XYZ file of C-alpha atoms in Angstrom:
592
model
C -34.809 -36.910 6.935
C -35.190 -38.231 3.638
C -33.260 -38.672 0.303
C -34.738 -35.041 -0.989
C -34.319 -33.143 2.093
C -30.837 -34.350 2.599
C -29.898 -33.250 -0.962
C -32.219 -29.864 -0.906
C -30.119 -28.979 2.531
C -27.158 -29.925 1.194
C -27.388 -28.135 -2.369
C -29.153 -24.493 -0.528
C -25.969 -24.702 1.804
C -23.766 -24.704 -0.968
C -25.015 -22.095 -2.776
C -25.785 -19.808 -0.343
C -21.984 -20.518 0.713
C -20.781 -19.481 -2.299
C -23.106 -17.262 -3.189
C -22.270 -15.105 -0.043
C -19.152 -14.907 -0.738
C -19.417 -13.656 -4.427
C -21.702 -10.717 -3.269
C -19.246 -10.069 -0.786
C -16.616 -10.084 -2.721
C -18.812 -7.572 -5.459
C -19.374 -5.307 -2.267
C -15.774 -5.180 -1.168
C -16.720 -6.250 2.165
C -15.509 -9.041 4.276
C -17.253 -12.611 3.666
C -18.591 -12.875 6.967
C -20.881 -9.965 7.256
C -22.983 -11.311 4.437
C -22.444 -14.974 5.422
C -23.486 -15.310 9.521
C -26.724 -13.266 8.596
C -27.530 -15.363 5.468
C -27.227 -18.740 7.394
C -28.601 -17.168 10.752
C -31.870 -16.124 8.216
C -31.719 -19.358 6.095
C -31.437 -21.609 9.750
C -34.948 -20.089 11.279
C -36.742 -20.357 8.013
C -36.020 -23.440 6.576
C -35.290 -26.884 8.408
C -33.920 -28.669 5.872
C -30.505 -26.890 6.239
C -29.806 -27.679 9.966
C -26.939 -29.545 9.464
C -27.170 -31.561 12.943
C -30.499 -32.648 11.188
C -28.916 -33.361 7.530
C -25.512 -34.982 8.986
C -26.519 -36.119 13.014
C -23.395 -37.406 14.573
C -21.195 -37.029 12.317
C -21.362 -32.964 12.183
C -19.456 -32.017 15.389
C -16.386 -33.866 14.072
C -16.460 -33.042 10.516
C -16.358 -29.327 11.970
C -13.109 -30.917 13.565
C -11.969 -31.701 10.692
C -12.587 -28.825 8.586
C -11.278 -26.977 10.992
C -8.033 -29.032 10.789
C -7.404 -28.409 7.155
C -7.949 -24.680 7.907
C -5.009 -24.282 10.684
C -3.105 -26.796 8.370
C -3.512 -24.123 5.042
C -2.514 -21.101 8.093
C 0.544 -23.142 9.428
C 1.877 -23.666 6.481
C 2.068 -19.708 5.438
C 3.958 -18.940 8.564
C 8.056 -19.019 7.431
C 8.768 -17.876 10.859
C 12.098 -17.220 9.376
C 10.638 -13.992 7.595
C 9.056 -12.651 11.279
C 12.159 -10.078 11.707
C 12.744 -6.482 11.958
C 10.608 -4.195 14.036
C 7.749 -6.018 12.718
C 8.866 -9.333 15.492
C 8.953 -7.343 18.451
C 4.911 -5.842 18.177
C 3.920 -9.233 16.866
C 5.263 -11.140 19.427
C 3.783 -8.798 22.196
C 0.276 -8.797 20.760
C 0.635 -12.850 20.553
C 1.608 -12.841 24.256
C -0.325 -9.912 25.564
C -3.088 -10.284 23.795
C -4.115 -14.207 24.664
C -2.727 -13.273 27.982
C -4.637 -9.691 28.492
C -8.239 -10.571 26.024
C -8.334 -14.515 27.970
C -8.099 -13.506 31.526
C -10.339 -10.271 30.887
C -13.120 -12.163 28.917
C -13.005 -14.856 31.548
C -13.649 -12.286 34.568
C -16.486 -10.860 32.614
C -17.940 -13.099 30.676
C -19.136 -15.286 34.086
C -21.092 -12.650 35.932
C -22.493 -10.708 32.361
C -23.881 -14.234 30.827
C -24.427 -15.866 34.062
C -22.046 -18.469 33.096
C -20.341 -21.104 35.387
C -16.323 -20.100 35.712
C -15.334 -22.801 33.419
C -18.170 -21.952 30.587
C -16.211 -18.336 31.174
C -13.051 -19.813 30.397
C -13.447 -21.801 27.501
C -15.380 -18.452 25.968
C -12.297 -16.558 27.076
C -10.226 -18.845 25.139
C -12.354 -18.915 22.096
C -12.187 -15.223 21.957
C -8.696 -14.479 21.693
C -8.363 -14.849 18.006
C -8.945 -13.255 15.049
C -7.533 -14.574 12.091
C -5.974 -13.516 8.339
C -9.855 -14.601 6.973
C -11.100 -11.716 8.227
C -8.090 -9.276 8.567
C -7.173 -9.733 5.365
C -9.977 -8.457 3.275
C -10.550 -5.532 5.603
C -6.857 -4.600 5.585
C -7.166 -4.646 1.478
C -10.324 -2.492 1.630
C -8.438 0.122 4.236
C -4.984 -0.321 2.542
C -2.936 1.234 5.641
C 0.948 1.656 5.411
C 2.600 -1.150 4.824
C 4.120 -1.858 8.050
C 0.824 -1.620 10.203
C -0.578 -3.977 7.438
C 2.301 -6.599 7.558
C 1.863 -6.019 11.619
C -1.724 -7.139 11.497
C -1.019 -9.708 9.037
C 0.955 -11.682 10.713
C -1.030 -11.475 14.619
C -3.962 -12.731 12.157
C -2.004 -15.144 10.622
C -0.279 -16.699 14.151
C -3.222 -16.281 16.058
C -5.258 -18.698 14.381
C -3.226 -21.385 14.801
C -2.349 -20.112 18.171
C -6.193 -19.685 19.399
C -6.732 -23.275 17.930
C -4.063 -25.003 19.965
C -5.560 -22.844 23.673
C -9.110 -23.566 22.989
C -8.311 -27.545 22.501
C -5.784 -27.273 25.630
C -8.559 -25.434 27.690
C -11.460 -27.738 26.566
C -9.051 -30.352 27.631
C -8.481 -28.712 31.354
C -12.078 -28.000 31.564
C -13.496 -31.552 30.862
C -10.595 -32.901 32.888
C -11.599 -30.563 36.191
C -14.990 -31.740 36.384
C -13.952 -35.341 36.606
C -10.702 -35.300 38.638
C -8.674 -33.592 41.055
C -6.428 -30.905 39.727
C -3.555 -33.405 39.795
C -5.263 -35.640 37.721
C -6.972 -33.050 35.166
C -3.244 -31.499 35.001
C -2.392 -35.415 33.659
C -5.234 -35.257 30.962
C -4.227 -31.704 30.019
C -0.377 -32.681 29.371
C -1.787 -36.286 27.754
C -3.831 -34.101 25.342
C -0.829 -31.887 24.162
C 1.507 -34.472 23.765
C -0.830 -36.438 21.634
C -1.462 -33.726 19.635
C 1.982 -33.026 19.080
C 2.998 -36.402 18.558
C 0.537 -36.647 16.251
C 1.920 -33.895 14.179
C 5.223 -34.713 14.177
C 4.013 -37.744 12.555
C 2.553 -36.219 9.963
C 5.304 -34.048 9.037
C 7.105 -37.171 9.096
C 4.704 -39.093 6.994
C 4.836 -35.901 4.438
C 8.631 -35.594 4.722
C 8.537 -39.559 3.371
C 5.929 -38.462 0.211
C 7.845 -35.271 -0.505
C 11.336 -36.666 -0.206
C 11.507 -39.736 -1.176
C 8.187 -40.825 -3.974
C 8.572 -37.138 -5.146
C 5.158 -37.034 -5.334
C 4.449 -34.579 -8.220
C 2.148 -31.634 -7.672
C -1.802 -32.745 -8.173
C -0.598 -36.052 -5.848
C 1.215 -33.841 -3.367
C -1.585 -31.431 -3.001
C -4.126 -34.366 -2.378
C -1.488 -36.494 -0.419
C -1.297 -33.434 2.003
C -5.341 -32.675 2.317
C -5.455 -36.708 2.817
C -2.943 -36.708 5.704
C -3.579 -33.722 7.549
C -7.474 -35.200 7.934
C -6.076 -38.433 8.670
C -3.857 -37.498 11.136
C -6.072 -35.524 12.802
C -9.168 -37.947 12.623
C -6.075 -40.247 14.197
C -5.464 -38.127 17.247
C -9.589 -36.890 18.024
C -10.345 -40.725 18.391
C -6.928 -41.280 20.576
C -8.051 -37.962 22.480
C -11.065 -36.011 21.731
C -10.149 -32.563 19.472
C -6.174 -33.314 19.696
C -6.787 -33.313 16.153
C -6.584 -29.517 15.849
C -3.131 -29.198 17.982
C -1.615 -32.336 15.437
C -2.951 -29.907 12.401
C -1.017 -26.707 13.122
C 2.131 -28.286 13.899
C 1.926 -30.308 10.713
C 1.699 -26.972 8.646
C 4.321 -24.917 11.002
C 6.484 -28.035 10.220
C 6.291 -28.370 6.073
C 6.791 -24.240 6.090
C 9.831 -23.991 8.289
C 11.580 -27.296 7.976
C 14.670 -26.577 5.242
C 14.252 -30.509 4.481
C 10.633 -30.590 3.028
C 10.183 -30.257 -0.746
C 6.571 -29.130 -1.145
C 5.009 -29.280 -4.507
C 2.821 -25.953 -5.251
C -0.579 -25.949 -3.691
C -2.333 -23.232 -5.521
C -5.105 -22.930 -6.450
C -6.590 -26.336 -5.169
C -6.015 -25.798 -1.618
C -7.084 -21.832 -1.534
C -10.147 -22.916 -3.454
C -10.621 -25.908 -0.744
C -10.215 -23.637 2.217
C -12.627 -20.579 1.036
C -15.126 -22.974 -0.016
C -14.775 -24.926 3.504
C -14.864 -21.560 5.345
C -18.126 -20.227 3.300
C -19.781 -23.862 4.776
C -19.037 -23.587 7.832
C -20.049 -20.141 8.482
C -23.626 -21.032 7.214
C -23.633 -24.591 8.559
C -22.631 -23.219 12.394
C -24.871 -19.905 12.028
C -27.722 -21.901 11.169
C -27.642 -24.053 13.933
C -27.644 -20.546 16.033
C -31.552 -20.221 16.766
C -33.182 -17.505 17.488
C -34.341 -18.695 20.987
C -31.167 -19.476 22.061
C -30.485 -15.532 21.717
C -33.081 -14.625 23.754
C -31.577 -14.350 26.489
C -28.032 -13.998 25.333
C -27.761 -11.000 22.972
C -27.736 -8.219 24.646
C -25.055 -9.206 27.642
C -22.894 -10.769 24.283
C -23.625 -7.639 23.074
C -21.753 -5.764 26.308
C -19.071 -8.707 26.062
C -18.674 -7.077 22.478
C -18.338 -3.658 23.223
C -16.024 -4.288 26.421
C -13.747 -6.161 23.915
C -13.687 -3.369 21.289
C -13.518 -0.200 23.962
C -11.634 -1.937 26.749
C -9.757 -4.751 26.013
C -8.039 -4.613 22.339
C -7.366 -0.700 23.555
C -5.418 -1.825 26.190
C -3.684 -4.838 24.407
C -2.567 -2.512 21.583
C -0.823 -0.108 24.083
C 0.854 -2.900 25.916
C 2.389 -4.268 23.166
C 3.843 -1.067 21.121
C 4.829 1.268 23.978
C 8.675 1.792 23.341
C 8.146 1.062 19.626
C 8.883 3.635 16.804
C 5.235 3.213 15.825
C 3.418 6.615 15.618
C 0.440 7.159 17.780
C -2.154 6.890 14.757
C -0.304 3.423 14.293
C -0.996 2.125 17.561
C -4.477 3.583 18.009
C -5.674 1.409 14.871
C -4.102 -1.378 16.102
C -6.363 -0.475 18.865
C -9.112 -0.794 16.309
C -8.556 -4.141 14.693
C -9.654 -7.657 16.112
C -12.461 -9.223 14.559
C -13.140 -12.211 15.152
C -13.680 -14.845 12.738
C -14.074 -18.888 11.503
C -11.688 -19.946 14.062
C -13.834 -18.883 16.961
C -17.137 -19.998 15.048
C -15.830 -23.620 14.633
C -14.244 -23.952 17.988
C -17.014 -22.978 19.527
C -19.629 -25.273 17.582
C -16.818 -27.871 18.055
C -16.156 -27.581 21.931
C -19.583 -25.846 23.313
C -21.079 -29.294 22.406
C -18.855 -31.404 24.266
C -18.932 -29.313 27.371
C -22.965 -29.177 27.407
C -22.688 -33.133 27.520
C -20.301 -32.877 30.258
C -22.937 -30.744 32.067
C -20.978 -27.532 32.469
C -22.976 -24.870 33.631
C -23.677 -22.511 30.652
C -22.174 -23.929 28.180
C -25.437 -23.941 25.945
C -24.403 -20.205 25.963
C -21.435 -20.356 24.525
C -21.984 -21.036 20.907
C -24.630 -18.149 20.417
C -22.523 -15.728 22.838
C -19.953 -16.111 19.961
C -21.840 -15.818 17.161
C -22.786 -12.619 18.596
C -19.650 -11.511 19.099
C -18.362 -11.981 15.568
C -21.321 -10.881 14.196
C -21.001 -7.414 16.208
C -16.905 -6.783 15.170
C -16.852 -8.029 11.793
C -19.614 -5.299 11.203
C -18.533 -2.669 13.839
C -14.984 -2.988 12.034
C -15.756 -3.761 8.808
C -17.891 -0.381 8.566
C -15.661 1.864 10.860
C -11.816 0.735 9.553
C -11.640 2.494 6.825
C -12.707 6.082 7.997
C -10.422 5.356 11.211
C -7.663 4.493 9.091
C -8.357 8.153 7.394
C -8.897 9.779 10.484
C -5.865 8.638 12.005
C -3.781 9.427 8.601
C -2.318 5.974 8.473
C -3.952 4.919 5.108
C -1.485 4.309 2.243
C -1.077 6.769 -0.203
C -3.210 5.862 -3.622
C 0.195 6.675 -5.685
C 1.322 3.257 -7.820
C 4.130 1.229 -6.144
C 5.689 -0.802 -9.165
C 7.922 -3.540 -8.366
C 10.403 -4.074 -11.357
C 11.977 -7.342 -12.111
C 15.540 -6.831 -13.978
C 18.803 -4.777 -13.814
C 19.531 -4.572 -17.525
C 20.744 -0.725 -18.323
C 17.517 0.256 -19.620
C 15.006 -1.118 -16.647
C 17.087 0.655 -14.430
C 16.801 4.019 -16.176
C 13.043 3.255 -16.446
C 12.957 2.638 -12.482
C 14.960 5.895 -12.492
C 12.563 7.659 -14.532
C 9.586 6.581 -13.063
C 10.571 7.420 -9.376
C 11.895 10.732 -10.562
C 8.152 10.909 -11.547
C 7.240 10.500 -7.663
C 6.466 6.834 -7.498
C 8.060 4.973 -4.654
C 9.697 2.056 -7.429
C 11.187 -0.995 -5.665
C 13.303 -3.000 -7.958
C 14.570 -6.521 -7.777
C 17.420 -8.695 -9.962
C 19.540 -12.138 -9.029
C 22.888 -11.202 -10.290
C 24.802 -9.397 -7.906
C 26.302 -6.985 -11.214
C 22.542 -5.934 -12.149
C 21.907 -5.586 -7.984
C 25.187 -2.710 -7.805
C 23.758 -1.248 -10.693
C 20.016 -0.549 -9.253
C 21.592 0.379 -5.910
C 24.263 3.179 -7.948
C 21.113 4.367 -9.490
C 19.655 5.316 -5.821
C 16.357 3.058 -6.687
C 15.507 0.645 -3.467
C 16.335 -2.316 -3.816
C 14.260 -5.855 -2.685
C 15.823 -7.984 -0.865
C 17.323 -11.108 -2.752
C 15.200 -13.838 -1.348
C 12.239 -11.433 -2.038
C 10.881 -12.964 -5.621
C 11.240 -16.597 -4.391
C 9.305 -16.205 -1.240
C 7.122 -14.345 -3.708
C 6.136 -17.249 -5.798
C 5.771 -19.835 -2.353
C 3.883 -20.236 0.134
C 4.666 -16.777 2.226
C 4.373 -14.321 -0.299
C 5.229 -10.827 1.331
C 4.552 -8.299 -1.513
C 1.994 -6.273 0.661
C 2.037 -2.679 -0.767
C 3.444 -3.601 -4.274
C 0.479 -2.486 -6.527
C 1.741 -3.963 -9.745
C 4.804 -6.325 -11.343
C 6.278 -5.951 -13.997
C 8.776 -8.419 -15.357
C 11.808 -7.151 -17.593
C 14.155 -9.691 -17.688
C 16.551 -11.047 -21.075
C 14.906 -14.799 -20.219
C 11.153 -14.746 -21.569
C 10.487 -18.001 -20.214
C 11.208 -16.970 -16.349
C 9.165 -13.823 -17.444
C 6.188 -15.779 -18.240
C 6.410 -18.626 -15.503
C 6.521 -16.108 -12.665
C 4.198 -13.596 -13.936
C 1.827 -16.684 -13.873
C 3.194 -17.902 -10.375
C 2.516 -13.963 -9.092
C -0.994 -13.563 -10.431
C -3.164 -13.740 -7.080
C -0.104 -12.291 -4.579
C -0.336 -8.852 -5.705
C -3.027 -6.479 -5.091
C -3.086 -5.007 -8.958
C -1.701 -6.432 -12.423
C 1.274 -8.389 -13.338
C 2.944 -8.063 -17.114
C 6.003 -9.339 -18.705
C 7.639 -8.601 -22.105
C 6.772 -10.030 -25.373
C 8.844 -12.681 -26.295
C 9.934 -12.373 -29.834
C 8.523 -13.116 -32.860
C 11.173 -16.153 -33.186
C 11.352 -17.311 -30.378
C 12.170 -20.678 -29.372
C 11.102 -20.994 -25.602
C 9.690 -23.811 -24.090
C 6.730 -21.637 -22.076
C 6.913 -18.303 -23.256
C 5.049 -18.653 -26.207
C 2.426 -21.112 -24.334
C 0.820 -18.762 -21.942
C -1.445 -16.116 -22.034
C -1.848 -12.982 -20.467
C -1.061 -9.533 -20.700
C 2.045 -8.452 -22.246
C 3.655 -4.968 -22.091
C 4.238 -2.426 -24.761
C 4.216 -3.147 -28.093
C 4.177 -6.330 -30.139
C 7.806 -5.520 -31.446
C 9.187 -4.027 -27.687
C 10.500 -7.265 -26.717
C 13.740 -7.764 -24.880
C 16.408 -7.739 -27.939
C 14.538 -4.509 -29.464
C 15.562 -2.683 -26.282
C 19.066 -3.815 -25.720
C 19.596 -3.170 -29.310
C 18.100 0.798 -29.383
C 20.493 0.967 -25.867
C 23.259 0.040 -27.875
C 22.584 2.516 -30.311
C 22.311 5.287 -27.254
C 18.445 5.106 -26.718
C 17.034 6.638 -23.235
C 14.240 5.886 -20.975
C 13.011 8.918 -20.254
C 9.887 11.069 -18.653
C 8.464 14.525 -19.441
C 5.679 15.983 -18.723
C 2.245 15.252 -20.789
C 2.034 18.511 -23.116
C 5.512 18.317 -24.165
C 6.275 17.253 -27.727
C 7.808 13.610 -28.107
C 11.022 13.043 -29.686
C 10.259 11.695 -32.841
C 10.645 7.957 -33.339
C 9.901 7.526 -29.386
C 7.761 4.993 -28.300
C 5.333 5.026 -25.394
C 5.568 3.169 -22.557
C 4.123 4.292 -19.332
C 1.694 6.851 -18.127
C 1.909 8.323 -14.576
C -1.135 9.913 -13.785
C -1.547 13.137 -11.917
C -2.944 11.245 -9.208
C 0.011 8.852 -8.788
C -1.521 5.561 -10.766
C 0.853 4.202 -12.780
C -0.818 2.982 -16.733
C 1.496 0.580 -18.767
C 1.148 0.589 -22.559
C 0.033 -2.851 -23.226
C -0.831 -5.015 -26.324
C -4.528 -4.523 -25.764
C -4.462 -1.089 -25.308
C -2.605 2.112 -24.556
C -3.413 4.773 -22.121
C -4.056 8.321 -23.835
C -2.325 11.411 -21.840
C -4.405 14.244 -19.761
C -2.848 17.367 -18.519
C -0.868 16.959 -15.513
C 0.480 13.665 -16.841
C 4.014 12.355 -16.935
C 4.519 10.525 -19.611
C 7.800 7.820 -19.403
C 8.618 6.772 -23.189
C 11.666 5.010 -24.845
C 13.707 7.714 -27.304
C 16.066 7.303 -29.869
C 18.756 9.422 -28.220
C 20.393 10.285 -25.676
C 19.945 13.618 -26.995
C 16.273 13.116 -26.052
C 16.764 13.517 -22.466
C 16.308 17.022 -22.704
C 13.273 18.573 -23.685
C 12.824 20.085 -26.965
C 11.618 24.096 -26.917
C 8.184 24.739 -26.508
C-alpha cells in the first residue's frame, strides 16, 4: 500500500471508532451495535481500511496486545476482597457453571451446525463463554434493574473477561498442541503455556511492585510505567510462547488490585480513555476484516448457534446457578436474559482463528465470522429486548432519587432524616465513629466505612446511588472527592461552598457545582444549629417559615432537585419541599 492509503485507512478507522461510539453514546445504546455494522459496512466498501492490508504481520499480535491492556484495565477492578454477601455465592456459580455448562454445550453443537472439525468446535466453545463489563455495563445503565441483580451481573461481566481470556489461550494452547503430539505431550505444552503465562505475570507485578514501592513513581509516570509493562510483559511471554501474553496480563492486574503491598498511583482518566479508544479500534479493525463471503455460508447456522445460546443455554446456566438463592423468580429469569457477548470474544477470535487456520485445523476459517455473528445477534437481541424484560419481569429500579450523603454533623443528619421521611431511600456515610452512632440513632442506613475509599479507587461500588452530595466541616476533602467521584456515579455530585475567607489549599481551586447558596457554607449552618435552626420538609403549597432558606426539592415523582449556585428548582403541586428554618418552632406547620 502506499504512504496515502496507509494514512487514509488509518485516519477513517479512527474516526469511525470514535465516531461510533459518540452516536452510541447520544442513542443510549451499547457501543457495539453501532460499531460491528459500521466496520462490517466500511470493510466491503473500502480497501484501504483492511487492517491486515494497512499493518500485514504485525496485526494479529498487536490485537494481542491490545487485548492485553484490556484484561490488564479488567484485572485490576476486581478487589476480590469486596466479592461477599449473597452476591459471592451466584457469582461464583455462574463463573463455574457457566464456562462449564455454555463451553461443553457450544462445543457439541457448534461441530455438526457449522460443519466444523471437533477442535474448531472447541476453541469456538471457549471463545463463547464470555461476556464482559463493555457490554453489560451500558445495557445494565440503560435497564437500571435493582441493585443487587445489577452488582450480580457486574461482577460475572467483570470476572469473566479475564476468565474467558485465560481458557481461550489455554485451549488454543491444547488445540495446537493435539495436532502435533500425543496427548501426553500436548498435556506438556498446555501446562508449559500456563506456567509461562503466569510466571510472566508474577513478574510484572513484581516489576510494578519495584516502580510503585520503591521510585514512587508519581501519577502521569505510574500510569505510563504500567501501560509500558503490561505490553512488555506480555510481548515477553507471546514470543517465549505464542498468546501467553494474555494469561501474564490478567494476573498482572488481579495482582496490583488485591495485593495490600502495591501503592498504585490513580489511573483515571488516561487509562479509561486508552481502553475505550482501543476497544472502538478493534471492533472496526476485526469487523472489517469479516467479509461478506466468508458469511455465506456461515450466517445462518451462527445464527442457530445464537439463538440456542440465548433460548437454551444462558436459560439453563441462570437456573443452575441461583436455585436455593433468595433471588426472586423475575431475578433469575433476567439473569436468564443477559449474556452478550463482546470485545473479548471479537479479539480472541481474530487473535487465535488465525493461528489455528495455519495449523490446518479443519474449520477454523469459520471461526472468526461465526463470532462476529454471534455478537452481532445478542448485543442487538439484548440490547433491544432488556429493558422491556426488565419491566416485564418487575425487576427494574424504581426512578425515585437515591442520595448518598457524606457527613454526620447534627444538621446533615436531620436533612437525611427529612429527606427519607419524604420517601427517598437516603444512604448516608461519615469516618468518625461519633457522627456514624448518630446517623444510625436517627434510623437512616448507614454505608459501610470502607465504602467512600473504595469509592474514589479502582473498584468503585456505588451502583444505585443516583447522586452525592458532600457535607462535611473540611471544604478541601469536599472538593477533592467530589472531583475523585465525578464519573462513578450515575447522576451529579455537589459539595458545599467553601467560605468567602477561606484559606484552603484546593477548595477554592476547583470548579464545579456547588450546593445552595453562595452564603450556605459549612459555618453558616453550624452556626443557625446553634441558634436552634431545623432541617425540615413540608409539603409544596404550604407557606415557608419566614427567614427559611431552600434547599432541596423532592419531586412528586421521587427525583430529588438540589438548590444550587446556578440555579434553583421552582415547586409544583405534589412537591415536598426540604428547606433550612430558623426554629425549631418551624417544624410544625403553620395554619393554612
Amino acid at each position: 500500500m502506499t504512504t496515502n492509503q496507509v494514512l487514509i485507512g488509518v485516519g477513517l478507522i479512527l474516526v469511525l471508532a470514535v465516531g461510533s461510539q459518540i452516536l452510541a453514546d447520544r442513542l443510549s445504546i451499547p457501543a457495539l451495535i453501532v460499531l460491528l455494522p459500521v466496520g462490517f459496512t466500511a470493510g466491503a466498501l473500502i480497501d484501504d481500511i483492511d487492517p491486515e492490508q494497512l499493518l500485514g504481520a504485525a496485526f494479529s499480535p498487536l490485537v494481542s496486545l491490545a487485548v492485553a491492556v484490556i484484561l490488564y484495565d479488567a484485572g485490576l477492578g476486581l478487589d476480590l476482597a469486596r466479592l461477599k454477601g449473597h452476591t459471592r455465592s451466584v457469582v461464583v456459580r455462574l463463573l463455574w457453571f457457566g464456562v462449564l455448562i455454555t463451553g461443553l454445550l457450544g462445543t457439541l453443537l457448534a461441530a455438526p451446525l457449522l460443519d466444523i472439525s471437533r477442535r474448531a468446535a472447541l476453541m469456538l466453545g471457549a471463545i463463547l463463554v464470555v461476556s464482559g463489563p463493555t457490554v453489560v455495563g451500558p445495557l445494565l445503565s440503560f435497564v437500571r434493574p435493582k441493585d443487587r441483580l445489577q452488582r450480580i451481573l457486574i461482577w460475572e461481566g467483570s470476572l469473566i473477561d479475564p476468565v474467558g481470556g485465560v481458557l481461550g489461550a489455554l485451549v488454543y494452547h491444547a488445540v495446537v498442541a493435539s495436532s502435533r503430539h500425543h496427548l501426553g505431550s500436548g498435556m506438556e505444552r498446555f501446562t508449559a503455556s500456563m506456567g509461562i503465562g503466569v510466571a510472566g505475570g508474577a513478574a510484572g507485578a513484581a516489576l510494578l511492585w519495584v516502580l510503585f514501592r520503591v521510585l514512587r513513581l508519581g501519577e502521569v509516570l505510574g500510569t505510563t510505567a504500567q501501560l509500558a509493562a503490561v505490553i512488555g510483559v506480555a510481548a515477553f511471554c507471546d514470543v517465549l510462547r505464542e498468546d501467553t501474553g494474555l494469561i501474564a496480563a490478567v494476573v498482572m492486574g488481579l495482582a496490583v488490585a488485591n495485593l495490600p503491598s502495591m501503592d498504585v498511583p490513580a489511573r483515571r482518566p488516561f487509562f479509561e480513555t486508552l481502553v475505550s479508544l482501543i476497544l472502538g479500534l478493534l471492533f472496526i479493525s476485526i469487523s472489517a476484516t469479516v467479509t461478506p463471503h466468508s458469511l455465506r455460508h456461515v450466517w445462518l447456522p451462527a445464527l442457530g448457534l445464537a439463538a440456542f445460546l440465548v433460548l437454551v443455554v444462558r436459560p439453563l446456566v441462570a437456573l443452575v446457578s441461583t436455585v436455593g438463592t433468595d433471588l426472586t423468580g423475575g431475578e433469575r429469569r433476567f439473569i436468564g436474559w443477559m449474556a452478550p457477548r463482546g470485545i473479548v470474544a471479537a479479539a480472541t477470535a481474530s487473535t487465535f482463528s488465525a493461528g489455528l487456520v495455519a495449523q490446518g485445523i479443519g474449520g477454523a476459517s469459520k471461526i472468526l465470522p461465526a463470532t462476529f455473528v454471534v455478537i452481532v445477534a445478542t448485543v442487538t437481541l439484548y440490547g433491544l429486548t432488556a429493558s422491556p424484560v426488565a419491566r416485564r419481569l418487575g425487576v427494574v429500579r424504581l426512578s425515585r432519587s437515591r442520595p448518598l450523603l457524606v457527613g454526620g454533623d447534627p444538621w446533615v443528619v436531620d436533612l437525611g432524616v427529612a429527606l427519607k421521611s419524604a420517601g427517598l431511600e437516603v444512604l448516608m456515610w461519615a469516618g468518625e465513629e461519633e457522627q456514624r452512632e448518630r446517623i444510625r440513632q436517627a434510623g437512616v442506613e448507614l454505608a459501610p466505612g470502607e465504602l467512600l475509599g473504595a469509592a474514589t479507587g479502582e473498584a468503585a461500588e456505588l451502583e444505585g446511588i443516583t447522586a452525592v452530595y458532600f457535607l462535611t466541616a473540611e471544604d478541601d476533602f469536599n472538593a477533592l472527592a467530589a472531583v475523585l467521584l465525578r464519573g462513578s456515579v450515575e447522576g451529579t455530585v455537589h459539595r458545599l461552598n467553601e467560605p468567602a475567607d477561606s484559606h484552603g489549599a484546593v477548595a477554592p481551586f476547583i470548579g464545579g457545582e456547588v450546593l445552595f447558596g453562595p452564603d450556605l457554607t459549612w459555618p453558616t449552618f453550624a452556626h443557625r444549629y446553634e441558634e436552634g435552626a431545623a432541617v425540615l420538609g413540608q409539603p409544596a403549597g404550604e407557606p415557608l417559615p419566614p427567614g427559611s432558606d431552600l434547599l432541596f426539592l423532592v419531586r412528586r415523582d421521587g427525583r430529588l432537585d438540589p438548590v444550587t449556585g446556578g440555579s434553583t428548582p421552582l415547586p409544583r403541586p405534589g412537591d415536598t419541599v426540604v428547606l433550612l428554618a430558623p426554629s425549631r418552632r418551624g417544624t410544625e406547620s403553620p395554619p393554612g
